[in-house]
Structures are given as structure tokens and as C-alpha cells.
Amino acid sequence: MFSTKSVLLLAVGVLIAYGVNRFYSQSQTTTQPDATMEDYKNAKSVYDFTVKDSHGADVSLEKYRGKVLLIVNIASQCGLTKGNYAELTELSQKYADKDFKILSFPCNQFGGQMPEGDGEEMVCHLRSAKAEVGDVFAKIDVNGDGAHPLYKYLKHKQGGTLGDSIKWNFAKFLVNKDGQPIKVNGDDADPLYKYLKHKQGGILGDSIKWNFSKFLVNKDGQPVDRYAPTTSPKTSTMQSAPEKAKSIFEFAVTDLNGNEVSLDRYQGSICLIVNFSTKDAAFEKVLNLLTPLIHKYHNDTRKDLNLLFFPCFQFGSKETSDEIVKRFESSTTGMIGEIFAEIEVNGSKAPGLYKYLKAKKPGNCGGFINSNFTIFLIDRQGVPVERLNAGIHPYTLEDMVENLLR
């Protein structure tokens, strides 16, 4: 599987092995750290910033000079937590004796999914989760006026589609040994990525469109294929004949940050998969339908039910990721479930997951989805068992879930 994890392993390995001199000229000047660095646009590197550790003490990032860094905002109760904790732990262990460090920043801005406090409470959480996520710092905001200057700098340097905001938990920034966030586009892009894009041009030749674009390189060092963020060599074959899949666990989707998410992380739980638009008049009604279920079956003591929301604008006006998140957060129920990247549910551009769902549960329209809030109920084995709409009675839906849990 050429997954998000393997891409990170490859990228970190290259940066550690070749260091900064292979692709970058040495810096000629050394900057003095600014204690506050509110003027983040003038920062020369991440070394100019000071952060707080989990116990409130100041930490200058100068201490990490000469190391490859992976900076990530973490959360404890996100649907992506388990998989990301495992991948970050693997990275930490694989490069424990190398010039590499993960810097983890707890953030509670996305659905209140990082409720743990700093200090001992955070230590106990990570210990119980068996998560080795590098150096853990004090909880911060990554978006808005109150965002930490370090994150303002990272977003400023990486710009483009992610320039306005971090979209979700576990957004990752890879920083080279000079303290520079790696750029893959533009005149100042990493020469390695300029070469890869030159060799694997075509429609995507002008630029990398999102995080986790993948290049497959053979044993002779020649790029032989290129994969979009939503596609990996593991899933490309499945996408050609998705109807033959045995379960949803054979598919991967993309979260709001562009990270590839394998649905096998939901094995053993019930899933409700829903296409939606927050501008649809039925939005609040559907949230009120689903919220009691998620509170009952997905909480601190049990994780038996997962809600997977897929924005789809084939039935109405388009929305940005920021608009979607803000609409959830301002709703009467607040943030529930996991929100993934925009998709089309009908037509040739529909992802393999939806082709599979419609093949298994075609409904009354020959497989066609004719509105927002079509709900697919998935059993513990990842098999669709019901296709429902927003008009279902809450007690009926709860009974269906309860029967699958018996």
C-alpha cells in the first residue's frame, strides 16, 4: 500500500538521508529568535518561534535546529485519531536514532475533539492510547486571530488552498533541516518535486494540487506513476471494479485536510454514511435525527457507531470547507461525526465507495441518488444493509442500529 504513512516515511527518510545540502544552499545568516514573533511574515524559519510545553514552560524551537520536523495538530476523540496515532508512533520509532522529531500541538478547535487539559492529563491520555507522538506542547489554536504565530507562519509559507485555514485535525507540515516548511509548488519549490512533476506531467503537471500527492519511483530512481491524494496503488485497482468489493473496508477516502483515510479503521463498528449540503433546508432536521444516536453509541465509554459525512453539491450550491465546518459548529447540535472531502455521488466521477454502496443498495432509482441526505447503514462487517432517507423516524433508525449491535 502506497499510503499516507508510506509517503511520510519516504519523505522523512529522504530529508534525513540527504540533509539540506542536497537540495538547498546553506543559509548565510543566522537569525535571532524573537520571543513573541507576532510579525510571523518576517520570520526566517521555524527556529524564530517560541512555544509553550505541556507544563507551560517556554521552548525555543531553536533547540531543533538541524533536525527534520513533522509538525501536527492532534486530537484525542477524532475518528482519525487511532490511525494517525499509530502512524506517528511508527515514525517516532523508525527514526528514533535519526535527526527527526515530531512536534505535536493539541488543538480543540475541530468539534471539541481534544478535551484533555495540558500537563499530566495529556500525558495520561497519550500513555493510555500507547501513542508516541514526539514532543507534545501546550494546547493552541491553529486558526483565527488567536492562532499561534508558528501556525500563522506555517500557513503563510505553505499558502495556496490551505492558506486560509487548517481544515481539520492531524494536518501535517514537514520541515527540513534549515527550519523551512517543504514547498512542492512555485518557483521556490523543492528541486526534487520540480523534477518529479517534470517527469510525471500531464494534467497535473503545473502543480501539486493537494497534500499527499504520490509519486511511485522504480528501483532505477525513475518516476513511473503519479497518484492523486484520493488514490493509492492499493485502491486504484478497486476503483476500476468497485462493485466487486466485499465491504467498505476495501476503500479509502479523503478528509478535509487532503489526507487519505482507509475505511478499514472503522472495522467492528456500525457506520452511517451520508451525503449532505449544509445549505439544504433539511440539514438541521438530519442533525437532530442523528445526534441522539451518536451520543448514545459513540461516547467516552463506547465507539459502536460512526457517522461519515460527505459534502456533495450535485443537488445545490457549492460550499467551501470553512463554510461547512462553521455551519456544523453553529448548528443546534454542534459538530458530530467525521466530515470528509467533497465528492460527487452520481456519474463517472463518483468515488469507488459510492459506486459500491449504490451497487449493493440501488434503491428505487436504479442506483441513482436523487437528493442530499441519502443514508447508508453499514454493519460491523462493512456491508451495506439499508438505504434510507432523511424522513425515517428516529426510533426506527435506532432500532435498526440496535439490532446490528446485538
PDB file of N, CA, C and O in Angstrom, residues 79-135:
ATOM      1  N   GLY A  79     -12.315  10.682  14.700  1.00  0.00           N
ATOM      2  CA  GLY A  79     -12.331   9.394  14.021  1.00  0.00           C
ATOM      3  C   GLY A  79     -11.003   9.053  13.377  1.00  0.00           C
ATOM      4  O   GLY A  79     -10.731   7.892  13.054  1.00  0.00           O
ATOM      5  N   LEU A  80     -10.160  10.065  13.174  1.00  0.00           N
ATOM      6  CA  LEU A  80      -8.852   9.854  12.562  1.00  0.00           C
ATOM      7  C   LEU A  80      -7.761   9.624  13.603  1.00  0.00           C
ATOM      8  O   LEU A  80      -6.602   9.394  13.250  1.00  0.00           O
ATOM      9  N   THR A  81      -8.116   9.680  14.888  1.00  0.00           N
ATOM     10  CA  THR A  81      -7.100   9.630  15.948  1.00  0.00           C
ATOM     11  C   THR A  81      -6.343   8.311  15.954  1.00  0.00           C
ATOM     12  O   THR A  81      -5.110   8.291  15.971  1.00  0.00           O
ATOM     13  N   LYS A  82      -7.057   7.213  15.964  1.00  0.00           N
ATOM     14  CA  LYS A  82      -6.413   5.903  16.095  1.00  0.00           C
ATOM     15  C   LYS A  82      -5.376   5.671  14.999  1.00  0.00           C
ATOM     16  O   LYS A  82      -4.230   5.292  15.275  1.00  0.00           O
ATOM     17  N   GLY A  83      -5.778   5.910  13.742  1.00  0.00           N
ATOM     18  CA  GLY A  83      -4.861   5.678  12.635  1.00  0.00           C
ATOM     19  C   GLY A  83      -3.677   6.621  12.652  1.00  0.00           C
ATOM     20  O   GLY A  83      -2.531   6.213  12.409  1.00  0.00           O
ATOM     21  N   ASN A  84      -3.918   7.904  12.958  1.00  0.00           N
ATOM     22  CA  ASN A  84      -2.824   8.870  12.987  1.00  0.00           C
ATOM     23  C   ASN A  84      -1.876   8.616  14.153  1.00  0.00           C
ATOM     24  O   ASN A  84      -0.662   8.741  13.998  1.00  0.00           O
ATOM     25  N   TYR A  85      -2.414   8.272  15.309  1.00  0.00           N
ATOM     26  CA  TYR A  85      -1.540   7.943  16.437  1.00  0.00           C
ATOM     27  C   TYR A  85      -0.630   6.765  16.078  1.00  0.00           C
ATOM     28  O   TYR A  85       0.565   6.762  16.402  1.00  0.00           O
ATOM     29  N   ALA A  86      -1.195   5.762  15.413  1.00  0.00           N
ATOM     30  CA  ALA A  86      -0.389   4.593  15.035  1.00  0.00           C
ATOM     31  C   ALA A  86       0.712   4.978  14.049  1.00  0.00           C
ATOM     32  O   ALA A  86       1.862   4.524  14.175  1.00  0.00           O
ATOM     33  N   GLU A  87       0.376   5.821  13.064  1.00  0.00           N
ATOM     34  CA  GLU A  87       1.365   6.221  12.065  1.00  0.00           C
ATOM     35  C   GLU A  87       2.435   7.123  12.663  1.00  0.00           C
ATOM     36  O   GLU A  87       3.627   6.996  12.336  1.00  0.00           O
ATOM     37  N   LEU A  88       2.037   8.043  13.546  1.00  0.00           N
ATOM     38  CA  LEU A  88       3.019   8.905  14.198  1.00  0.00           C
ATOM     39  C   LEU A  88       3.935   8.096  15.113  1.00  0.00           C
ATOM     40  O   LEU A  88       5.144   8.360  15.190  1.00  0.00           O
ATOM     41  N   THR A  89       3.366   7.101  15.780  1.00  0.00           N
ATOM     42  CA  THR A  89       4.177   6.222  16.630  1.00  0.00           C
ATOM     43  C   THR A  89       5.193   5.461  15.800  1.00  0.00           C
ATOM     44  O   THR A  89       6.367   5.339  16.182  1.00  0.00           O
ATOM     45  N   GLU A  90       4.768   4.961  14.646  1.00  0.00           N
ATOM     46  CA  GLU A  90       5.700   4.228  13.778  1.00  0.00           C
ATOM     47  C   GLU A  90       6.829   5.131  13.303  1.00  0.00           C
ATOM     48  O   GLU A  90       8.000   4.730  13.277  1.00  0.00           O
ATOM     49  N   LEU A  91       6.496   6.360  12.924  1.00  0.00           N
ATOM     50  CA  LEU A  91       7.528   7.312  12.513  1.00  0.00           C
ATOM     51  C   LEU A  91       8.499   7.588  13.652  1.00  0.00           C
ATOM     52  O   LEU A  91       9.723   7.610  13.452  1.00  0.00           O
ATOM     53  N   SER A  92       7.976   7.808  14.848  1.00  0.00           N
ATOM     54  CA  SER A  92       8.825   8.101  16.006  1.00  0.00           C
ATOM     55  C   SER A  92       9.795   6.963  16.278  1.00  0.00           C
ATOM     56  O   SER A  92      10.979   7.194  16.550  1.00  0.00           O
ATOM     57  N   GLN A  93       9.296   5.745  16.192  1.00  0.00           N
ATOM     58  CA  GLN A  93      10.137   4.586  16.481  1.00  0.00           C
ATOM     59  C   GLN A  93      11.141   4.322  15.360  1.00  0.00           C
ATOM     60  O   GLN A  93      12.306   4.003  15.630  1.00  0.00           O
ATOM     61  N   LYS A  94      10.717   4.488  14.126  1.00  0.00           N
ATOM     62  CA  LYS A  94      11.599   4.200  12.988  1.00  0.00           C
ATOM     63  C   LYS A  94      12.792   5.146  12.947  1.00  0.00           C
ATOM     64  O   LYS A  94      13.914   4.739  12.632  1.00  0.00           O
ATOM     65  N   TYR A  95      12.566   6.406  13.298  1.00  0.00           N
ATOM     66  CA  TYR A  95      13.634   7.403  13.195  1.00  0.00           C
ATOM     67  C   TYR A  95      14.094   7.912  14.552  1.00  0.00           C
ATOM     68  O   TYR A  95      14.597   9.029  14.682  1.00  0.00           O
ATOM     69  N   ALA A  96      13.936   7.068  15.580  1.00  0.00           N
ATOM     70  CA  ALA A  96      14.299   7.474  16.942  1.00  0.00           C
ATOM     71  C   ALA A  96      15.768   7.847  17.071  1.00  0.00           C
ATOM     72  O   ALA A  96      16.126   8.726  17.857  1.00  0.00           O
ATOM     73  N   ASP A  97      16.628   7.194  16.293  1.00  0.00           N
ATOM     74  CA  ASP A  97      18.062   7.467  16.392  1.00  0.00           C
ATOM     75  C   ASP A  97      18.560   8.348  15.258  1.00  0.00           C
ATOM     76  O   ASP A  97      19.754   8.429  14.994  1.00  0.00           O
ATOM     77  N   LYS A  98      17.621   9.020  14.568  1.00  0.00           N
ATOM     78  CA  LYS A  98      17.974   9.903  13.456  1.00  0.00           C
ATOM     79  C   LYS A  98      17.676  11.350  13.826  1.00  0.00           C
ATOM     80  O   LYS A  98      17.139  11.649  14.884  1.00  0.00           O
ATOM     81  N   ASP A  99      18.042  12.244  12.917  1.00  0.00           N
ATOM     82  CA  ASP A  99      17.782  13.674  13.136  1.00  0.00           C
ATOM     83  C   ASP A  99      16.350  14.013  12.720  1.00  0.00           C
ATOM     84  O   ASP A  99      16.103  14.718  11.741  1.00  0.00           O
ATOM     85  N   PHE A 100      15.404  13.488  13.490  1.00  0.00           N
ATOM     86  CA  PHE A 100      13.993  13.668  13.177  1.00  0.00           C
ATOM     87  C   PHE A 100      13.197  13.805  14.458  1.00  0.00           C
ATOM     88  O   PHE A 100      13.473  13.133  15.455  1.00  0.00           O
ATOM     89  N   LYS A 101      12.191  14.690  14.434  1.00  0.00           N
ATOM     90  CA  LYS A 101      11.343  14.866  15.608  1.00  0.00           C
ATOM     91  C   LYS A 101       9.942  15.270  15.189  1.00  0.00           C
ATOM     92  O   LYS A 101       9.749  16.090  14.289  1.00  0.00           O
ATOM     93  N   ILE A 102       8.961  14.679  15.856  1.00  0.00           N
ATOM     94  CA  ILE A 102       7.563  15.086  15.682  1.00  0.00           C
ATOM     95  C   ILE A 102       7.231  16.109  16.763  1.00  0.00           C
ATOM     96  O   ILE A 102       7.544  15.895  17.944  1.00  0.00           O
ATOM     97  N   LEU A 103       6.619  17.215  16.366  1.00  0.00           N
ATOM     98  CA  LEU A 103       6.163  18.230  17.302  1.00  0.00           C
ATOM     99  C   LEU A 103       4.635  18.231  17.260  1.00  0.00           C
ATOM    100  O   LEU A 103       4.035  18.605  16.249  1.00  0.00           O
ATOM    101  N   SER A 104       4.012  17.804  18.343  1.00  0.00           N
ATOM    102  CA  SER A 104       2.553  17.654  18.389  1.00  0.00           C
ATOM    103  C   SER A 104       1.923  18.780  19.204  1.00  0.00           C
ATOM    104  O   SER A 104       2.327  19.030  20.346  1.00  0.00           O
ATOM    105  N   PHE A 105       0.909  19.414  18.600  1.00  0.00           N
ATOM    106  CA  PHE A 105       0.209  20.509  19.244  1.00  0.00           C
ATOM    107  C   PHE A 105      -1.268  20.147  19.412  1.00  0.00           C
ATOM    108  O   PHE A 105      -2.023  20.114  18.431  1.00  0.00           O
ATOM    109  N   PRO A 106      -1.691  19.821  20.639  1.00  0.00           N
ATOM    110  CA  PRO A 106      -3.123  19.563  20.865  1.00  0.00           C
ATOM    111  C   PRO A 106      -3.951  20.787  20.473  1.00  0.00           C
ATOM    112  O   PRO A 106      -3.560  21.924  20.735  1.00  0.00           O
ATOM    113  N   CYS A 107      -5.084  20.529  19.826  1.00  0.00           N
ATOM    114  CA  CYS A 107      -5.960  21.619  19.369  1.00  0.00           C
ATOM    115  C   CYS A 107      -7.409  21.174  19.512  1.00  0.00           C
ATOM    116  O   CYS A 107      -7.755  20.072  19.078  1.00  0.00           O
ATOM    117  N   ASN A 108      -8.228  22.028  20.107  1.00  0.00           N
ATOM    118  CA  ASN A 108      -9.621  21.686  20.396  1.00  0.00           C
ATOM    119  C   ASN A 108     -10.597  22.451  19.503  1.00  0.00           C
ATOM    120  O   ASN A 108     -11.774  22.572  19.822  1.00  0.00           O
ATOM    121  N   GLN A 109     -10.109  22.972  18.363  1.00  0.00           N
ATOM    122  CA  GLN A 109     -10.939  23.818  17.514  1.00  0.00           C
ATOM    123  C   GLN A 109     -11.880  23.048  16.587  1.00  0.00           C
ATOM    124  O   GLN A 109     -12.769  23.642  15.994  1.00  0.00           O
ATOM    125  N   PHE A 110     -11.687  21.749  16.448  1.00  0.00           N
ATOM    126  CA  PHE A 110     -12.467  20.990  15.475  1.00  0.00           C
ATOM    127  C   PHE A 110     -13.422  20.037  16.199  1.00  0.00           C
ATOM    128  O   PHE A 110     -13.109  18.881  16.454  1.00  0.00           O
ATOM    129  N   GLY A 111     -14.597  20.569  16.521  1.00  0.00           N
ATOM    130  CA  GLY A 111     -15.619  19.757  17.158  1.00  0.00           C
ATOM    131  C   GLY A 111     -15.344  19.417  18.611  1.00  0.00           C
ATOM    132  O   GLY A 111     -15.936  18.473  19.149  1.00  0.00           O
ATOM    133  N   GLY A 112     -14.449  20.171  19.271  1.00  0.00           N
ATOM    134  CA  GLY A 112     -14.150  19.892  20.677  1.00  0.00           C
ATOM    135  C   GLY A 112     -13.583  18.510  20.889  1.00  0.00           C
ATOM    136  O   GLY A 112     -13.855  17.854  21.901  1.00  0.00           O
ATOM    137  N   GLN A 113     -12.747  18.037  19.942  1.00  0.00           N
ATOM    138  CA  GLN A 113     -12.268  16.663  19.978  1.00  0.00           C
ATOM    139  C   GLN A 113     -10.917  16.498  20.679  1.00  0.00           C
ATOM    140  O   GLN A 113     -10.296  15.445  20.593  1.00  0.00           O
ATOM    141  N   MET A 114     -10.464  17.545  21.393  1.00  0.00           N
ATOM    142  CA  MET A 114      -9.265  17.453  22.223  1.00  0.00           C
ATOM    143  C   MET A 114      -9.585  18.060  23.588  1.00  0.00           C
ATOM    144  O   MET A 114      -9.085  19.123  23.963  1.00  0.00           O
ATOM    145  N   PRO A 115     -10.469  17.404  24.368  1.00  0.00           N
ATOM    146  CA  PRO A 115     -10.903  17.999  25.644  1.00  0.00           C
ATOM    147  C   PRO A 115      -9.874  17.913  26.760  1.00  0.00           C
ATOM    148  O   PRO A 115      -9.977  18.641  27.749  1.00  0.00           O
ATOM    149  N   GLU A 116      -8.905  17.008  26.637  1.00  0.00           N
ATOM    150  CA  GLU A 116      -7.925  16.837  27.703  1.00  0.00           C
ATOM    151  C   GLU A 116      -7.153  18.134  27.960  1.00  0.00           C
ATOM    152  O   GLU A 116      -6.833  18.875  27.034  1.00  0.00           O
ATOM    153  N   GLY A 117      -6.843  18.379  29.215  1.00  0.00           N
ATOM    154  CA  GLY A 117      -6.054  19.541  29.579  1.00  0.00           C
ATOM    155  C   GLY A 117      -4.573  19.281  29.406  1.00  0.00           C
ATOM    156  O   GLY A 117      -4.131  18.147  29.176  1.00  0.00           O
ATOM    157  N   ASP A 118      -3.779  20.341  29.506  1.00  0.00           N
ATOM    158  CA  ASP A 118      -2.330  20.208  29.399  1.00  0.00           C
ATOM    159  C   ASP A 118      -1.765  19.505  30.636  1.00  0.00           C
ATOM    160  O   ASP A 118      -2.465  19.264  31.621  1.00  0.00           O
ATOM    161  N   GLY A 119      -0.497  19.204  30.574  1.00  0.00           N
ATOM    162  CA  GLY A 119       0.182  18.615  31.723  1.00  0.00           C
ATOM    163  C   GLY A 119      -0.119  17.146  31.908  1.00  0.00           C
ATOM    164  O   GLY A 119      -0.178  16.363  30.953  1.00  0.00           O
ATOM    165  N   GLU A 120      -0.362  16.759  33.157  1.00  0.00           N
ATOM    166  CA  GLU A 120      -0.497  15.354  33.493  1.00  0.00           C
ATOM    167  C   GLU A 120      -1.685  14.691  32.783  1.00  0.00           C
ATOM    168  O   GLU A 120      -1.621  13.518  32.403  1.00  0.00           O
ATOM    169  N   GLU A 121      -2.771  15.433  32.603  1.00  0.00           N
ATOM    170  CA  GLU A 121      -3.938  14.862  31.921  1.00  0.00           C
ATOM    171  C   GLU A 121      -3.591  14.457  30.492  1.00  0.00           C
ATOM    172  O   GLU A 121      -4.023  13.400  30.007  1.00  0.00           O
ATOM    173  N   MET A 122      -2.799  15.295  29.814  1.00  0.00           N
ATOM    174  CA  MET A 122      -2.385  14.968  28.452  1.00  0.00           C
ATOM    175  C   MET A 122      -1.430  13.779  28.441  1.00  0.00           C
ATOM    176  O   MET A 122      -1.537  12.876  27.601  1.00  0.00           O
ATOM    177  N   VAL A 123      -0.511  13.756  29.397  1.00  0.00           N
ATOM    178  CA  VAL A 123       0.436  12.644  29.496  1.00  0.00           C
ATOM    179  C   VAL A 123      -0.313  11.330  29.712  1.00  0.00           C
ATOM    180  O   VAL A 123      -0.017  10.313  29.070  1.00  0.00           O
ATOM    181  N   CYS A 124      -1.294  11.345  30.611  1.00  0.00           N
ATOM    182  CA  CYS A 124      -2.058  10.126  30.899  1.00  0.00           C
ATOM    183  C   CYS A 124      -2.840   9.663  29.674  1.00  0.00           C
ATOM    184  O   CYS A 124      -2.936   8.450  29.406  1.00  0.00           O
ATOM    185  N   HIS A 125      -3.414  10.616  28.936  1.00  0.00           N
ATOM    186  CA  HIS A 125      -4.166  10.250  27.726  1.00  0.00           C
ATOM    187  C   HIS A 125      -3.256   9.551  26.716  1.00  0.00           C
ATOM    188  O   HIS A 125      -3.607   8.483  26.196  1.00  0.00           O
ATOM    189  N   LEU A 126      -2.101  10.135  26.430  1.00  0.00           N
ATOM    190  CA  LEU A 126      -1.208   9.564  25.423  1.00  0.00           C
ATOM    191  C   LEU A 126      -0.642   8.226  25.889  1.00  0.00           C
ATOM    192  O   LEU A 126      -0.455   7.306  25.083  1.00  0.00           O
ATOM    193  N   ARG A 127      -0.410   8.114  27.185  1.00  0.00           N
ATOM    194  CA  ARG A 127       0.085   6.839  27.712  1.00  0.00           C
ATOM    195  C   ARG A 127      -0.973   5.750  27.555  1.00  0.00           C
ATOM    196  O   ARG A 127      -0.667   4.629  27.125  1.00  0.00           O
ATOM    197  N   SER A 128      -2.223   6.077  27.876  1.00  0.00           N
ATOM    198  CA  SER A 128      -3.282   5.074  27.762  1.00  0.00           C
ATOM    199  C   SER A 128      -3.552   4.713  26.307  1.00  0.00           C
ATOM    200  O   SER A 128      -3.954   3.587  26.002  1.00  0.00           O
ATOM    201  N   ALA A 129      -3.323   5.662  25.388  1.00  0.00           N
ATOM    202  CA  ALA A 129      -3.503   5.407  23.955  1.00  0.00           C
ATOM    203  C   ALA A 129      -2.283   4.737  23.338  1.00  0.00           C
ATOM    204  O   ALA A 129      -2.299   4.388  22.157  1.00  0.00           O
ATOM    205  N   LYS A 130      -1.217   4.575  24.123  1.00  0.00           N
ATOM    206  CA  LYS A 130       0.048   3.998  23.643  1.00  0.00           C
ATOM    207  C   LYS A 130       0.545   4.748  22.406  1.00  0.00           C
ATOM    208  O   LYS A 130       0.996   4.143  21.431  1.00  0.00           O
ATOM    209  N   ALA A 131       0.437   6.073  22.489  1.00  0.00           N
ATOM    210  CA  ALA A 131       0.797   6.929  21.358  1.00  0.00           C
ATOM    211  C   ALA A 131       2.122   7.628  21.625  1.00  0.00           C
ATOM    212  O   ALA A 131       2.259   8.373  22.604  1.00  0.00           O
ATOM    213  N   GLU A 132       3.094   7.374  20.770  1.00  0.00           N
ATOM    214  CA  GLU A 132       4.377   8.078  20.821  1.00  0.00           C
ATOM    215  C   GLU A 132       4.355   9.135  19.724  1.00  0.00           C
ATOM    216  O   GLU A 132       4.663   8.860  18.565  1.00  0.00           O
ATOM    217  N   VAL A 133       3.957  10.337  20.093  1.00  0.00           N
ATOM    218  CA  VAL A 133       3.740  11.386  19.098  1.00  0.00           C
ATOM    219  C   VAL A 133       4.779  12.498  19.225  1.00  0.00           C
ATOM    220  O   VAL A 133       4.519  13.652  18.922  1.00  0.00           O
ATOM    221  N   GLY A 134       5.972  12.141  19.661  1.00  0.00           N
ATOM    222  CA  GLY A 134       7.060  13.100  19.742  1.00  0.00           C
ATOM    223  C   GLY A 134       6.928  14.035  20.925  1.00  0.00           C
ATOM    224  O   GLY A 134       6.386  13.671  21.975  1.00  0.00           O
ATOM    225  N   ASP A 135       7.422  15.250  20.769  1.00  0.00           N
ATOM    226  CA  ASP A 135       7.330  16.261  21.818  1.00  0.00           C
ATOM    227  C   ASP A 135       5.948  16.905  21.765  1.00  0.00           C
ATOM    228  O   ASP A 135       5.503  17.373  20.707  1.00  0.00           O
TER     229      ASP A 135
END
